[in-house]
mmCIF file of C-alpha atoms and ligand atoms in Angstrom:
data_model
loop_
_atom_site.group_PDB
_atom_site.id
_atom_site.type_symbol
_atom_site.label_atom_id
_atom_site.label_comp_id
_atom_site.label_asym_id
_atom_site.label_seq_id
_atom_site.Cartn_x
_atom_site.Cartn_y
_atom_site.Cartn_z
ATOM 1 C CA MET A 1 0.000 0.000 0.000
ATOM 2 C CA SER A 2 0.971 3.635 -0.354
ATOM 3 C CA LEU A 3 2.990 5.663 2.166
ATOM 4 C CA LEU A 4 2.782 9.445 2.305
ATOM 5 C CA VAL A 5 5.647 11.275 4.078
ATOM 6 C CA ILE A 6 5.340 14.952 4.991
ATOM 7 C CA GLY A 7 8.164 16.861 6.671
ATOM 8 C CA THR A 8 11.344 18.814 6.152
ATOM 9 C CA LEU A 9 14.065 18.718 3.517
ATOM 10 C CA ALA A 10 17.156 20.467 4.822
ATOM 11 C CA TYR A 11 20.792 21.317 4.527
ATOM 12 C CA ASP A 12 22.489 20.455 7.811
ATOM 13 C CA ASN A 13 25.760 21.571 9.397
ATOM 14 C CA ILE A 14 26.956 18.799 11.687
ATOM 15 C CA GLU A 15 29.746 18.812 14.273
ATOM 16 C CA THR A 16 30.891 15.626 15.973
ATOM 17 C CA ALA A 17 33.871 14.923 18.227
ATOM 18 C CA HIS A 18 35.741 13.504 15.199
ATOM 19 C CA ASP A 19 34.609 15.396 12.092
ATOM 20 C CA ASN A 20 32.443 18.252 10.798
ATOM 21 C CA ARG A 21 30.320 18.616 7.671
ATOM 22 C CA THR A 22 28.410 21.529 6.127
ATOM 23 C CA ASP A 23 25.411 21.590 3.774
ATOM 24 C CA VAL A 24 24.663 17.889 4.140
ATOM 25 C CA LEU A 25 21.356 16.851 2.583
ATOM 26 C CA GLY A 26 19.072 16.079 5.545
ATOM 27 C CA GLY A 27 15.666 16.872 6.961
ATOM 28 C CA SER A 28 13.113 14.682 8.682
ATOM 29 C CA ALA A 29 11.215 13.719 5.513
ATOM 30 C CA THR A 30 14.417 13.099 3.544
ATOM 31 C CA TYR A 31 15.779 10.522 5.998
ATOM 32 C CA CYS A 32 12.372 8.949 6.514
ATOM 33 C CA SER A 33 11.594 8.537 2.824
ATOM 34 C CA ILE A 34 15.059 7.155 2.002
ATOM 35 C CA ALA A 35 14.596 4.525 4.741
ATOM 36 C CA ALA A 36 11.042 3.726 3.599
ATOM 37 C CA SER A 37 12.189 3.404 -0.016
ATOM 38 C CA HIS A 38 13.679 0.009 0.867
ATOM 39 C CA PHE A 39 10.093 -1.249 1.348
ATOM 40 C CA CYS A 40 7.785 0.836 -0.883
ATOM 41 C CA GLU A 41 7.723 3.918 -3.119
ATOM 42 C CA PRO A 42 7.193 6.727 -0.573
ATOM 43 C CA ARG A 43 5.333 9.836 -1.694
ATOM 44 C CA LEU A 44 7.172 12.864 -0.366
ATOM 45 C CA VAL A 45 5.586 16.250 0.420
ATOM 46 C CA GLY A 46 7.767 19.166 1.505
ATOM 47 C CA VAL A 47 9.311 22.447 0.456
ATOM 48 C CA VAL A 48 12.809 23.465 -0.652
ATOM 49 C CA GLY A 49 14.333 26.782 -1.695
ATOM 50 C CA GLU A 50 15.780 27.848 -5.032
ATOM 51 C CA ASP A 51 19.230 26.821 -3.732
ATOM 52 C CA PHE A 52 18.251 23.140 -3.486
ATOM 53 C CA ARG A 53 20.734 21.137 -5.541
ATOM 54 C CA ASP A 54 19.456 19.227 -8.586
ATOM 55 C CA GLU A 55 21.684 16.297 -7.635
ATOM 56 C CA ASP A 56 19.795 15.951 -4.332
ATOM 57 C CA ILE A 57 16.416 15.619 -6.052
ATOM 58 C CA THR A 58 18.070 13.157 -8.424
ATOM 59 C CA ALA A 59 19.391 11.142 -5.449
ATOM 60 C CA LEU A 60 15.915 10.947 -3.892
ATOM 61 C CA LYS A 61 14.367 9.837 -7.186
ATOM 62 C CA ALA A 62 17.144 7.293 -7.766
ATOM 63 C CA SER A 63 16.265 5.722 -4.404
ATOM 64 C CA GLY A 64 12.662 5.309 -5.551
ATOM 65 C CA VAL A 65 11.116 8.281 -3.737
ATOM 66 C CA ASN A 66 8.208 9.972 -5.530
ATOM 67 C CA THR A 67 9.145 13.679 -5.317
ATOM 68 C CA ALA A 68 6.063 15.084 -7.104
ATOM 69 C CA GLY A 69 4.980 16.725 -3.828
ATOM 70 C CA VAL A 70 8.243 18.634 -3.282
ATOM 71 C CA GLU A 71 7.521 22.317 -3.867
ATOM 72 C CA VAL A 72 10.259 24.795 -4.818
ATOM 73 C CA ALA A 73 9.571 28.152 -3.146
ATOM 74 C CA ALA A 74 11.307 31.519 -3.465
ATOM 75 C CA GLY A 75 14.060 31.779 -0.865
ATOM 76 C CA LYS A 76 16.485 29.414 0.813
ATOM 77 C CA THR A 77 16.106 25.788 1.904
ATOM 78 C CA PHE A 78 15.575 25.089 5.631
ATOM 79 C CA ARG A 79 18.922 24.881 7.442
ATOM 80 C CA TRP A 80 19.759 23.241 10.732
ATOM 81 C CA GLY A 81 23.021 22.967 12.654
ATOM 82 C CA GLY A 82 23.791 20.493 15.424
ATOM 83 C CA ARG A 83 26.723 19.451 17.584
ATOM 84 C CA TYR A 84 27.130 16.078 19.321
ATOM 85 C CA GLU A 85 28.994 15.414 22.551
ATOM 86 C CA ALA A 86 31.578 12.618 22.367
ATOM 87 C CA ASP A 87 29.109 10.092 23.888
ATOM 88 C CA TRP A 88 26.580 10.789 21.047
ATOM 89 C CA ASN A 89 23.724 11.014 23.563
ATOM 90 C CA THR A 90 23.711 14.788 23.902
ATOM 91 C CA ARG A 91 22.938 16.934 20.875
ATOM 92 C CA HIS A 92 22.985 20.713 20.901
ATOM 93 C CA THR A 93 21.037 22.591 18.241
ATOM 94 C CA LEU A 94 23.383 25.327 17.009
ATOM 95 C CA PHE A 95 20.858 27.075 14.758
ATOM 96 C CA THR A 96 17.501 26.571 13.054
ATOM 97 C CA HIS A 97 16.929 28.760 9.996
ATOM 98 C CA LEU A 98 13.355 28.116 8.881
ATOM 99 C CA ASN A 99 13.787 30.025 5.571
ATOM 100 C CA VAL A 100 11.140 28.680 3.104
ATOM 101 C CA LEU A 101 9.528 26.686 5.929
ATOM 102 C CA GLU A 102 8.341 29.903 7.544
ATOM 103 C CA HIS A 103 5.478 30.302 5.044
ATOM 104 C CA PHE A 104 5.074 26.644 4.097
ATOM 105 C CA ASP A 105 1.479 25.642 3.441
ATOM 106 C CA PRO A 106 1.615 21.947 2.527
ATOM 107 C CA LYS A 107 -0.186 20.914 -0.646
ATOM 108 C CA VAL A 108 -0.741 17.180 -0.929
ATOM 109 C CA PRO A 109 -0.990 16.361 -4.656
ATOM 110 C CA GLU A 110 -4.378 14.992 -5.780
ATOM 111 C CA ASP A 111 -3.034 11.522 -6.502
ATOM 112 C CA PHE A 112 -1.305 11.293 -3.069
ATOM 113 C CA ARG A 113 -4.512 11.990 -1.107
ATOM 114 C CA SER A 114 -5.762 8.402 -1.064
ATOM 115 C CA SER A 115 -2.552 7.207 0.692
ATOM 116 C CA LYS A 116 -3.402 4.658 3.383
ATOM 117 C CA PHE A 117 -0.251 5.020 5.509
ATOM 118 C CA VAL A 118 0.846 8.505 6.514
ATOM 119 C CA PHE A 119 3.943 9.660 8.358
ATOM 120 C CA LEU A 120 3.927 13.243 9.593
ATOM 121 C CA ALA A 121 7.671 13.673 10.047
ATOM 122 C CA ASN A 122 9.052 16.341 12.340
ATOM 123 C CA ALA A 123 7.622 19.738 11.325
ATOM 124 C CA ALA A 124 5.475 22.412 12.954
ATOM 125 C CA PRO A 125 2.310 20.703 14.321
ATOM 126 C CA GLY A 126 0.159 23.218 12.391
ATOM 127 C CA VAL A 127 1.807 22.127 9.135
ATOM 128 C CA GLN A 128 1.344 18.454 10.087
ATOM 129 C CA SER A 129 -2.383 19.073 10.796
ATOM 130 C CA ARG A 130 -2.993 20.976 7.566
ATOM 131 C CA ALA A 131 -1.349 18.179 5.598
ATOM 132 C CA LEU A 132 -3.436 15.536 7.379
ATOM 133 C CA ASP A 133 -6.627 17.505 6.545
ATOM 134 C CA GLN A 134 -5.941 16.735 2.867
ATOM 135 C CA VAL A 135 -5.635 12.940 3.201
ATOM 136 C CA GLU A 136 -8.934 11.204 2.438
ATOM 137 C CA HIS A 137 -9.270 7.989 4.506
ATOM 138 C CA PRO A 138 -5.897 7.026 5.968
ATOM 139 C CA SER A 139 -5.765 3.711 7.808
ATOM 140 C CA PHE A 140 -2.665 4.398 9.946
ATOM 141 C CA VAL A 141 -1.163 7.803 10.740
ATOM 142 C CA MET A 142 2.016 8.263 12.791
ATOM 143 C CA ALA A 143 3.596 11.602 13.708
ATOM 144 C CA ASP A 144 6.981 12.691 15.041
ATOM 145 C CA THR A 145 7.785 15.909 16.864
ATOM 146 C CA MET A 146 10.644 17.562 18.763
ATOM 147 C CA ASN A 147 11.407 19.673 21.835
ATOM 148 C CA LEU A 148 11.144 22.935 19.849
ATOM 149 C CA TRP A 149 7.467 22.278 18.975
ATOM 150 C CA ILE A 150 6.606 20.994 22.474
ATOM 151 C CA ASP A 151 7.985 24.306 23.701
ATOM 152 C CA ILE A 152 6.454 26.771 21.216
ATOM 153 C CA ALA A 153 3.396 24.948 19.767
ATOM 154 C CA ARG A 154 2.175 22.654 22.573
ATOM 155 C CA ASP A 155 -1.572 23.307 22.071
ATOM 156 C CA GLU A 156 -1.408 22.527 18.342
ATOM 157 C CA LEU A 157 0.579 19.382 19.091
ATOM 158 C CA VAL A 158 -1.943 18.218 21.707
ATOM 159 C CA GLY A 159 -4.715 18.846 19.133
ATOM 160 C CA LEU A 160 -2.841 16.722 16.570
ATOM 161 C CA LEU A 161 -2.410 13.846 19.059
ATOM 162 C CA LYS A 162 -6.198 13.363 19.076
ATOM 163 C CA ARG A 163 -6.190 12.747 15.295
ATOM 164 C CA ILE A 164 -3.392 10.200 14.880
ATOM 165 C CA ASP A 165 -2.852 6.493 15.547
ATOM 166 C CA ALA A 166 0.730 6.694 16.815
ATOM 167 C CA ILE A 167 3.323 9.205 17.980
ATOM 168 C CA VAL A 168 7.062 8.674 17.993
ATOM 169 C CA LEU A 169 9.033 10.495 20.701
ATOM 170 C CA ASN A 170 12.503 10.288 22.156
ATOM 171 C CA ASP A 171 12.990 10.016 25.915
ATOM 172 C CA GLU A 172 13.667 13.740 26.375
ATOM 173 C CA GLU A 173 10.577 14.736 24.364
ATOM 174 C CA ALA A 174 8.338 12.308 26.286
ATOM 175 C CA ARG A 175 9.543 13.765 29.601
ATOM 176 C CA MET A 176 9.106 17.320 28.326
ATOM 177 C CA LEU A 177 5.585 16.687 26.990
ATOM 178 C CA THR A 178 4.303 15.016 30.171
ATOM 179 C CA GLY A 179 6.518 16.326 32.987
ATOM 180 C CA GLU A 180 6.985 12.668 34.001
ATOM 181 C CA ASN A 181 10.493 11.228 34.438
ATOM 182 C CA ASN A 182 9.558 7.535 34.391
ATOM 183 C CA LEU A 183 9.288 6.659 30.694
ATOM 184 C CA ILE A 184 6.620 3.970 31.176
ATOM 185 C CA LYS A 185 4.423 6.438 33.049
ATOM 186 C CA ALA A 186 5.217 9.142 30.483
ATOM 187 C CA ALA A 187 4.195 6.844 27.611
ATOM 188 C CA GLY A 188 0.959 6.016 29.498
ATOM 189 C CA GLN A 189 0.197 9.714 29.863
ATOM 190 C CA VAL A 190 0.819 10.299 26.148
ATOM 191 C CA LEU A 191 -1.683 7.508 25.343
ATOM 192 C CA GLY A 192 -4.168 9.436 27.487
ATOM 193 C CA LEU A 193 -3.798 12.383 25.083
ATOM 194 C CA GLY A 194 -5.221 10.433 22.132
ATOM 195 C CA PRO A 195 -2.956 8.147 20.086
ATOM 196 C CA ARG A 196 -3.408 4.355 20.275
ATOM 197 C CA PHE A 197 0.340 3.726 20.281
ATOM 198 C CA VAL A 198 3.457 5.499 21.517
ATOM 199 C CA VAL A 199 6.863 4.600 20.091
ATOM 200 C CA LEU A 200 9.512 5.733 22.547
ATOM 201 C CA LYS A 201 13.123 5.942 21.329
ATOM 202 C CA LYS A 202 15.997 5.797 23.797
ATOM 203 C CA GLY A 203 18.965 6.344 21.448
ATOM 204 C CA GLU A 204 21.653 3.673 21.869
ATOM 205 C CA HIS A 205 19.388 1.931 24.415
ATOM 206 C CA GLY A 206 16.776 1.045 21.794
ATOM 207 C CA ALA A 207 13.059 1.717 21.671
ATOM 208 C CA PHE A 208 9.705 0.414 22.874
ATOM 209 C CA ILE A 209 6.155 0.570 21.579
ATOM 210 C CA MET A 210 3.259 0.777 23.983
ATOM 211 C CA GLY A 211 -0.489 0.596 23.406
ATOM 212 C CA SER A 212 -3.391 -0.070 25.774
ATOM 213 C CA ASP A 213 -2.856 -3.845 25.495
ATOM 214 C CA MET A 214 0.669 -4.184 24.079
ATOM 215 C CA HIS A 215 4.246 -3.468 25.091
ATOM 216 C CA PHE A 216 7.256 -4.490 23.008
ATOM 217 C CA SER A 217 10.807 -3.426 23.664
ATOM 218 C CA LEU A 218 13.983 -3.718 21.567
ATOM 219 C CA PRO A 219 17.659 -2.841 22.022
ATOM 220 C CA ALA A 220 19.404 -0.804 19.336
ATOM 221 C CA TYR A 221 21.333 -2.767 16.710
ATOM 222 C CA PRO A 222 24.955 -2.966 17.985
ATOM 223 C CA VAL A 223 26.753 -0.606 15.561
ATOM 224 C CA LYS A 224 30.529 -0.494 16.155
ATOM 225 C CA ASN A 225 31.338 2.620 14.125
ATOM 226 C CA VAL A 226 28.972 5.503 14.752
ATOM 227 C CA ILE A 227 29.986 8.470 12.587
ATOM 228 C CA ASP A 228 26.891 10.718 12.685
ATOM 229 C CA PRO A 229 23.573 9.944 14.436
ATOM 230 C CA THR A 230 21.655 12.693 12.580
ATOM 231 C CA GLY A 231 18.503 11.267 11.046
ATOM 232 C CA ALA A 232 18.542 8.049 13.082
ATOM 233 C CA GLY A 233 15.089 8.748 14.508
ATOM 234 C CA ASP A 234 13.667 9.616 11.093
ATOM 235 C CA SER A 235 15.280 6.556 9.522
ATOM 236 C CA PHE A 236 13.759 4.419 12.271
ATOM 237 C CA ALA A 237 10.328 5.866 11.468
ATOM 238 C CA GLY A 238 10.905 5.334 7.728
ATOM 239 C CA GLY A 239 11.759 1.654 8.154
ATOM 240 C CA PHE A 240 8.816 1.225 10.541
ATOM 241 C CA MET A 241 6.230 2.920 8.302
ATOM 242 C CA GLY A 242 7.699 1.598 5.027
ATOM 243 C CA TYR A 243 7.331 -1.963 6.301
ATOM 244 C CA LEU A 244 3.726 -1.393 7.456
ATOM 245 C CA ALA A 245 2.890 0.085 4.037
ATOM 246 C CA LEU A 246 4.529 -2.905 2.329
ATOM 247 C CA VAL A 247 2.443 -5.452 4.276
ATOM 248 C CA GLY A 248 -0.644 -3.197 4.372
ATOM 249 C CA ALA A 249 -1.256 -4.034 8.042
ATOM 250 C CA HIS A 250 -0.870 -2.488 11.497
ATOM 251 C CA ASP A 251 -1.874 -5.269 13.873
ATOM 252 C CA PRO A 252 0.339 -5.954 16.962
ATOM 253 C CA VAL A 253 2.450 -8.641 15.227
ATOM 254 C CA HIS A 254 3.259 -6.391 12.271
ATOM 255 C CA LEU A 255 3.906 -3.455 14.611
ATOM 256 C CA ARG A 256 6.508 -5.600 16.431
ATOM 257 C CA GLN A 257 8.127 -6.569 13.138
ATOM 258 C CA ALA A 258 8.074 -2.888 12.103
ATOM 259 C CA MET A 259 10.060 -2.087 15.280
ATOM 260 C CA LEU A 260 12.799 -4.457 14.081
ATOM 261 C CA HIS A 261 12.829 -2.986 10.564
ATOM 262 C CA GLY A 262 13.035 0.558 12.001
ATOM 263 C CA THR A 263 15.909 -0.465 14.264
ATOM 264 C CA VAL A 264 17.779 -1.903 11.261
ATOM 265 C CA THR A 265 17.297 1.157 8.998
ATOM 266 C CA ALA A 266 18.421 3.466 11.829
ATOM 267 C CA SER A 267 21.560 1.355 12.325
ATOM 268 C CA PHE A 268 22.703 1.989 8.739
ATOM 269 C CA CYS A 269 21.923 5.715 8.918
ATOM 270 C CA VAL A 270 24.440 6.387 11.719
ATOM 271 C CA GLU A 271 27.400 4.800 9.923
ATOM 272 C CA ASP A 272 28.253 7.954 7.968
ATOM 273 C CA PHE A 273 27.062 11.529 7.303
ATOM 274 C CA GLY A 274 23.919 12.143 5.228
ATOM 275 C CA ILE A 275 21.702 9.703 3.380
ATOM 276 C CA GLU A 276 24.387 7.656 1.568
ATOM 277 C CA PRO A 277 24.958 4.953 4.198
ATOM 278 C CA LEU A 278 21.261 4.127 4.075
ATOM 279 C CA ALA A 279 20.494 4.870 0.417
ATOM 280 C CA GLN A 280 23.316 2.685 -0.859
ATOM 281 C CA ARG A 281 22.321 -0.465 1.021
ATOM 282 C CA GLU A 282 20.968 -3.515 -0.789
ATOM 283 C CA LYS A 283 17.799 -5.146 0.569
ATOM 284 C CA ALA A 284 19.882 -8.248 1.386
ATOM 285 C CA GLU A 285 22.028 -6.176 3.776
ATOM 286 C CA LEU A 286 18.912 -4.994 5.599
ATOM 287 C CA ASP A 287 17.593 -8.559 5.745
ATOM 288 C CA SER A 288 20.883 -9.804 7.168
ATOM 289 C CA ARG A 289 20.799 -7.257 10.022
ATOM 290 C CA TYR A 290 17.125 -8.109 10.636
ATOM 291 C CA SER A 291 18.140 -11.755 11.184
ATOM 292 C CA ASP A 292 21.048 -10.702 13.425
ATOM 293 C CA LEU A 293 18.714 -8.566 15.526
ATOM 294 C CA LEU A 294 16.182 -11.372 15.801
ATOM 295 C CA GLY A 295 19.014 -13.600 17.022
ATOM 296 C CA ILE A 296 20.040 -10.979 19.598
ATOM 297 C CA VAL A 297 16.552 -10.727 21.131
ATOM 298 C CA THR A 298 15.459 -14.388 20.930
ATOM 299 C CA VAL A 299 16.107 -16.785 23.827
HETATM 300 P P1 LIG B 301 16.866 13.190 13.925
HETATM 301 O O1 LIG B 301 18.349 13.044 14.124
HETATM 302 O O2 LIG B 301 16.175 11.918 13.534
HETATM 303 O O3 LIG B 301 16.216 13.900 15.071
HETATM 304 O O4 LIG B 301 16.666 14.146 12.648
HETATM 305 C C1 LIG B 301 17.549 15.156 12.310
HETATM 306 C C2 LIG B 301 17.000 15.912 11.101
HETATM 307 O O5 LIG B 301 15.892 16.722 11.520
HETATM 308 C C3 LIG B 301 18.030 16.856 10.516
HETATM 309 O O6 LIG B 301 18.345 16.430 9.188
HETATM 310 C C4 LIG B 301 17.368 18.237 10.521
HETATM 311 O O7 LIG B 301 17.450 18.903 9.283
HETATM 312 C C5 LIG B 301 15.929 17.971 10.866
HETATM 313 N N1 LIG B 301 15.404 18.989 11.795
HETATM 314 C C6 LIG B 301 16.089 19.649 12.763
HETATM 315 N N2 LIG B 301 15.295 20.526 13.402
HETATM 316 C C7 LIG B 301 14.070 20.423 12.836
HETATM 317 C C8 LIG B 301 12.803 21.059 13.060
HETATM 318 N N3 LIG B 301 12.636 22.011 14.000
HETATM 319 N N4 LIG B 301 11.748 20.662 12.311
HETATM 320 C C9 LIG B 301 11.883 19.709 11.392
HETATM 321 N N5 LIG B 301 13.048 19.079 11.096
HETATM 322 C C10 LIG B 301 14.130 19.416 11.817
#
């Protein structure tokens, strides 16, 4: 079945303890759709500026992403800068230049509106809501968010939570949204705000999914050489949603399997800067890590 991905396309400046990069193709929807492209042909909706490089659109298309919903607006592409501490767990946002995102009014193309699976990647909750308004009868909608939006657009985010099936949060965001330090209690409180499922990411410690009658927890895939964690969360969501769209199901068994696929796609993303480490993988390489991970978590 079809997967619609709405979110940001960006140029990122990234500083790690070992290396720095500038103007790396990134953005929440970019990473998510590249990850999902290993399972289906994701339909991407977002905005870029006139400075967006042709080769980057070409790279997305070459990975099998449908870019018909990427609008080119007057001005510059969204830019984000981040710096990681040596332990990778702490990330400091150095700058967020909204540029063309400031006036972005998402337009979901006519032939994308019947998409059954929808991922509202990290973007302003108002933008996520206006995009969702245009989708006709989705069967499973998941959204992502971040501390910035919890801080400056909490009411819109709480409104969105009532309209979606699942929300994906990292530990810091879950604590910030609920004021609760215990992550199990925090996830329970988020369920009380509307969604049927909460996916809670804990960086190198893995992730769990919780619903009213399910709880499934996974470690991260043991990656030896982390080079840049940017986009790991979005790549997780892309693998998760891409797999659900492929099987056309969202029952508890497929949600558990989707957690494994998301963990695998995220593990490739962190092995270098940008989309290449994930875009260049063969399906067999993903399948091999899926089997490894199954071996790691099975008694
Ligand atoms: P992740 O590491 O999964 O949290 O995703 C990092 C990506 O999110 C980067 O490529 C950024 O361009 C993008 N990003 C950073 N800040 C924002 C924001 N406020 N809204 C949407 N996307 C963002």
